[in-house]
Short mmCIF file of C-alpha atoms in Angstrom, two decimals:
data_model
loop_
_atom_site.label_atom_id
_atom_site.label_comp_id
_atom_site.label_asym_id
_atom_site.label_seq_id
_atom_site.Cartn_x
_atom_site.Cartn_y
_atom_site.Cartn_z
CA UNK Q 260 0.15 -0.12 0.10
CA UNK Q 261 0.80 3.75 -0.13
CA UNK Q 262 1.90 3.98 -3.66
CA UNK Q 263 2.64 7.47 -5.33
CA UNK Q 264 2.71 7.60 -8.75
CA UNK Q 265 4.29 10.50 -11.11
CA UNK Q 266 3.64 10.99 -14.93
CA UNK Q 267 5.65 11.58 -16.74
CA UNK Q 268 8.59 9.76 -15.77
CA UNK Q 269 10.76 11.78 -18.10
CA UNK Q 270 10.11 14.63 -20.41
CA UNK Q 271 12.03 16.87 -23.02
CA UNK Q 272 10.71 20.17 -23.94
CA UNK Q 273 11.61 23.09 -25.80
CA UNK Q 274 12.90 26.31 -24.07
CA UNK Q 275 9.68 28.45 -23.41
CA UNK Q 276 7.22 25.87 -23.48
CA UNK Q 277 4.95 24.67 -20.32
CA UNK Q 278 4.99 20.96 -18.79
CA UNK Q 279 2.74 19.60 -16.23
CA UNK Q 280 3.84 16.85 -14.12
CA UNK Q 281 1.13 14.81 -12.24
CA UNK Q 282 1.65 13.15 -8.81
CA UNK Q 283 -0.97 10.65 -7.55
CA UNK Q 284 -1.39 8.78 -4.40
CA UNK Q 285 -2.95 5.29 -5.88
CA UNK Q 286 -4.14 3.81 -2.62
CA UNK Q 287 -4.70 6.23 -0.11
CA UNK Q 288 -6.11 9.85 0.29
CA UNK Q 289 -3.23 12.40 1.05
CA UNK Q 290 -4.02 15.56 3.15
CA UNK Q 291 -0.70 17.09 1.83
CA UNK Q 292 1.23 16.77 -0.95
CA UNK Q 293 4.88 18.13 -1.49
CA UNK Q 294 7.06 18.94 -4.31
CA UNK Q 295 10.77 18.82 -4.23
CA UNK Q 296 13.66 19.57 -6.62
CA UNK Q 297 16.62 17.23 -7.15
CA UNK Q 298 19.72 18.85 -9.06
CA UNK Q 299 22.31 16.03 -10.21
CA UNK Q 300 24.35 14.84 -7.51
CA UNK Q 301 22.64 17.05 -4.87
CA UNK Q 302 19.78 16.54 -2.29
CA UNK Q 303 16.03 16.86 -2.35
CA UNK Q 304 15.13 20.71 -1.72
CA UNK Q 305 11.34 21.24 -0.84
CA UNK Q 306 9.67 23.84 -3.55
CA UNK Q 307 6.20 23.71 -2.19
CA UNK Q 308 3.34 22.18 0.15
CA UNK Q 309 0.32 21.53 -1.53
CA UNK Q 310 -3.04 21.19 0.59
CA UNK Q 311 -5.95 19.79 -1.17
CA UNK Q 312 -8.31 22.83 -2.04
CA UNK Q 313 -6.42 25.67 -0.96
CA UNK Q 314 -3.36 27.40 -2.21
CA UNK Q 315 0.12 25.98 -2.13
CA UNK Q 316 2.77 27.26 0.20
CA UNK Q 317 6.08 27.82 -1.66
CA UNK Q 318 9.54 28.04 -0.03
CA UNK Q 319 11.48 30.84 0.04
CA UNK Q 320 13.22 31.48 -3.63
CA UNK Q 321 10.63 29.34 -5.60
CA UNK Q 322 8.52 31.71 -7.95
CA UNK Q 323 4.85 30.72 -7.73
CA UNK Q 324 4.07 32.29 -10.74
CA UNK Q 325 6.73 29.63 -12.53
CA UNK Q 326 5.98 26.75 -10.48
CA UNK Q 327 2.22 26.44 -10.64
CA UNK Q 328 0.73 24.07 -8.20
CA UNK Q 329 -2.78 22.39 -8.34
CA UNK Q 330 -4.22 20.19 -5.70
CA UNK Q 331 -7.62 19.25 -6.92
CA UNK Q 332 -8.53 16.14 -5.13
CA UNK Q 333 -7.00 13.95 -2.29
CA UNK Q 334 -5.41 11.81 -4.93
CA UNK Q 335 -3.86 14.52 -7.40
CA UNK Q 336 -1.79 17.09 -7.08
CA UNK Q 337 -0.08 19.14 -10.42
CA UNK Q 338 2.94 20.97 -11.19
CA UNK Q 339 3.16 23.03 -14.09
CA UNK Q 340 6.57 24.61 -15.09
CA UNK Q 341 5.57 27.66 -17.26
CA UNK Q 342 8.07 29.07 -19.77
CA UNK Q 343 10.72 26.51 -18.92
CA UNK Q 344 14.28 27.36 -19.47
CA UNK Q 345 17.09 24.92 -19.65
CA UNK Q 346 17.78 25.90 -15.99
CA UNK Q 347 14.74 24.51 -14.90
CA UNK Q 348 16.25 20.97 -15.98
CA UNK Q 349 16.06 18.98 -13.13
CA UNK Q 350 14.64 15.60 -11.50
CA UNK Q 351 10.99 16.70 -9.65
CA UNK Q 352 9.97 14.44 -6.92
CA UNK Q 353 6.42 14.47 -5.27
CA UNK Q 354 5.41 12.94 -2.03
CA UNK Q 355 1.85 12.40 -0.41
CA UNK Q 356 1.54 12.49 3.27
CA UNK Q 357 -0.80 9.70 4.28
CA UNK Q 358 -3.79 10.79 6.50
CA UNK Q 359 -4.12 8.69 9.38
CA UNK Q 360 -5.57 9.94 12.46
CA UNK Q 361 -3.35 10.04 15.80
CA UNK Q 362 -0.62 8.58 13.70
CA UNK Q 363 2.62 10.20 12.62
CA UNK Q 364 1.92 10.87 9.12
CA UNK Q 365 4.74 9.28 6.93
CA UNK Q 366 5.39 10.73 3.58
CA UNK Q 367 5.40 8.49 0.59
CA UNK Q 368 7.47 9.77 -2.38
CA UNK Q 369 7.06 9.41 -6.08
CA UNK Q 370 9.62 7.76 -8.50
CA UNK Q 371 10.29 11.04 -10.01
CA UNK Q 372 10.28 12.90 -13.15
CA UNK Q 373 13.29 14.29 -15.00
CA UNK Q 374 12.75 17.36 -16.88
CA UNK Q 375 14.97 18.11 -19.67
CA UNK Q 376 14.36 21.74 -21.28
CA UNK Q 377 16.40 22.42 -24.48
CA UNK S 177 16.49 25.99 12.53
CA UNK S 178 16.52 22.44 11.77
CA UNK S 179 19.46 20.89 9.87
CA UNK S 180 20.90 17.70 9.08
CA UNK S 181 24.69 16.84 8.25
CA UNK S 182 25.95 14.02 6.42
CA UNK S 183 29.68 13.55 7.31
CA UNK S 184 30.41 11.75 4.02
CA UNK S 185 29.73 12.25 0.60
CA UNK S 186 30.84 8.67 -0.62
CA UNK S 187 31.37 5.40 1.46
CA UNK S 188 33.12 2.46 -0.13
CA UNK S 189 32.84 -1.09 1.51
CA UNK S 190 33.51 -4.49 0.58
CA UNK S 191 30.70 -6.94 0.33
CA UNK S 192 30.15 -8.66 3.77
CA UNK S 193 31.85 -5.94 5.92
CA UNK S 194 29.99 -3.36 8.14
CA UNK S 195 28.25 -0.08 6.81
CA UNK S 196 28.43 3.09 8.75
CA UNK S 197 26.77 6.25 7.36
CA UNK S 198 27.02 8.98 9.51
CA UNK S 199 24.34 11.87 10.26
CA UNK S 200 24.34 14.82 12.65
CA UNK S 201 21.26 17.00 13.19
CA UNK S 202 20.34 20.10 14.75
CA UNK S 203 16.98 20.73 16.04
CA UNK S 204 15.31 23.42 18.51
CA UNK S 205 12.39 20.64 18.93
CA UNK S 206 11.80 17.40 19.43
CA UNK S 207 12.88 15.83 15.92
CA UNK S 208 11.95 13.17 13.84
CA UNK S 209 14.45 11.45 11.91
CA UNK S 210 14.51 9.21 8.75
CA UNK S 211 16.87 7.58 6.56
CA UNK S 212 15.98 7.21 3.01
CA UNK S 213 17.52 5.06 0.26
CA UNK S 214 17.47 6.17 -3.50
CA UNK S 215 18.52 3.47 -6.12
CA UNK S 216 19.30 5.03 -9.68
CA UNK S 217 16.13 5.99 -11.38
CA UNK S 218 14.04 5.03 -8.63
CA UNK S 219 11.66 6.75 -5.85
CA UNK S 220 12.67 7.10 -2.56
CA UNK S 221 12.56 4.29 -0.14
CA UNK S 222 12.07 4.62 3.67
CA UNK S 223 14.57 2.61 5.56
CA UNK S 224 13.67 3.69 8.95
CA UNK S 225 12.50 6.17 11.43
CA UNK S 226 12.83 7.39 14.74
CA UNK S 227 9.60 9.46 16.17
CA UNK S 228 10.67 9.49 20.07
CA UNK S 229 9.84 5.99 20.90
CA UNK S 230 13.14 3.54 20.96
CA UNK S 231 16.51 5.08 20.56
CA UNK S 232 17.55 2.01 18.65
CA UNK S 233 15.66 1.84 15.62
CA UNK S 234 15.38 -1.38 13.22
CA UNK S 235 14.74 -0.79 9.47
CA UNK S 236 14.23 -2.96 6.28
CA UNK S 237 17.26 -5.08 4.71
CA UNK S 238 19.10 -5.43 7.94
CA UNK S 239 19.68 -1.68 8.40
CA UNK S 240 19.37 -0.14 11.94
CA UNK S 241 20.08 3.24 13.53
CA UNK S 242 20.73 4.73 16.90
CA UNK S 243 19.34 8.20 18.11
CA UNK S 244 21.71 9.51 20.42
CA UNK S 245 20.41 12.83 21.55
CA UNK S 246 23.70 13.89 23.66
CA UNK S 247 25.70 13.43 20.51
CA UNK S 248 22.99 14.72 18.25
CA UNK S 249 23.55 11.92 15.70
CA UNK S 250 21.79 9.38 13.80
CA UNK S 251 24.19 7.22 12.49
CA UNK S 252 23.10 4.10 10.12
CA UNK S 253 24.69 0.86 10.24
CA UNK S 254 24.45 -2.40 8.81
CA UNK S 255 26.57 -5.50 10.01
CA UNK S 256 27.21 -6.92 6.26
CA UNK S 257 26.99 -5.17 3.03
CA UNK S 258 25.25 -6.71 0.03
CA UNK S 259 25.99 -5.15 -3.30
CA UNK S 260 22.25 -4.77 -3.62
CA UNK S 261 22.97 -1.58 -0.89
CA UNK S 262 24.64 0.38 -3.22
CA UNK S 263 22.88 3.46 -3.39
CA UNK S 264 22.37 6.94 -2.17
CA UNK S 265 21.19 7.63 1.25
CA UNK S 266 19.71 10.52 2.96
CA UNK S 267 19.42 11.33 6.34
CA UNK S 268 16.41 13.57 7.14
CA UNK S 269 14.89 15.69 9.70
CA UNK S 270 11.11 16.61 10.31
CA UNK S 271 9.77 18.72 12.94
CA UNK S 272 6.10 20.12 13.43
CA UNK S 273 5.70 23.30 15.58
CA UNK S 274 2.14 24.97 16.35
CA UNK S 275 0.62 22.36 14.15
CA UNK S 276 2.50 23.26 11.29
CA UNK S 277 2.84 20.68 8.72
CA UNK S 278 5.80 18.56 9.09
CA UNK S 279 8.48 19.64 6.68
CA UNK S 280 11.23 17.08 5.69
CA UNK S 281 15.04 18.72 5.70
CA UNK S 282 17.03 16.37 3.78
CA UNK S 283 20.98 15.88 4.33
CA UNK S 284 23.19 15.98 1.32
CA UNK S 285 23.31 12.45 0.60
CA UNK S 286 25.89 9.75 1.06
CA UNK S 287 27.00 7.50 -2.01
CA UNK S 288 27.74 3.82 -0.74
CA UNK S 289 29.70 1.72 -2.87
CA UNK S 290 29.87 -2.00 -2.34
CA UNK S 291 32.95 -3.39 -3.75
CA UNK S 292 32.84 -7.31 -4.42
#
């Protein structure tokens, strides 16, 4: 149980185009989903926290108008990289927090989406 | 502020020998600590977690870690390395304050190589 999927697993796009990445919790409902970015040989950096039905909370330095997050349901969050540029090329990883009353809410991670912007 | 320091960026061991991956944390609050493993082109997998229960935590695949508050450490160990253990390992701290959503703060990672 507690499986998180991401789609697509990899994408190549031209500079200036927009790319949408989906994150789904397949067998549980997630109150909160998180989006991370991982540059080559570096650690994961939290970009934003997404709560179902409300606006995402972005970390300092992350442009909310560039990285649009929509969390329309308890099982789906999307990240849209608008007007992508080569410096946006990275590995984007989402996680979903399992809603279990009274128990520490563990995060489950998706397999990641590798974005390459030409 | 919360932070995590992984003291070694690369560790190389021989198959069958012990593994030690070091992690120190800094936290103003009672932390929850985790170790995650990331195999190439795969998602992060939780190895084990400490959430203020027993200080010696046993995880999957024979890994364990000991929470030492006096040393602010949470080192990951395994008695005998296997080739399949070769991967990137992340030490992670989480905290919640005032009902705020738990955030995970990742260390910089340790790449474990296992030699035959």
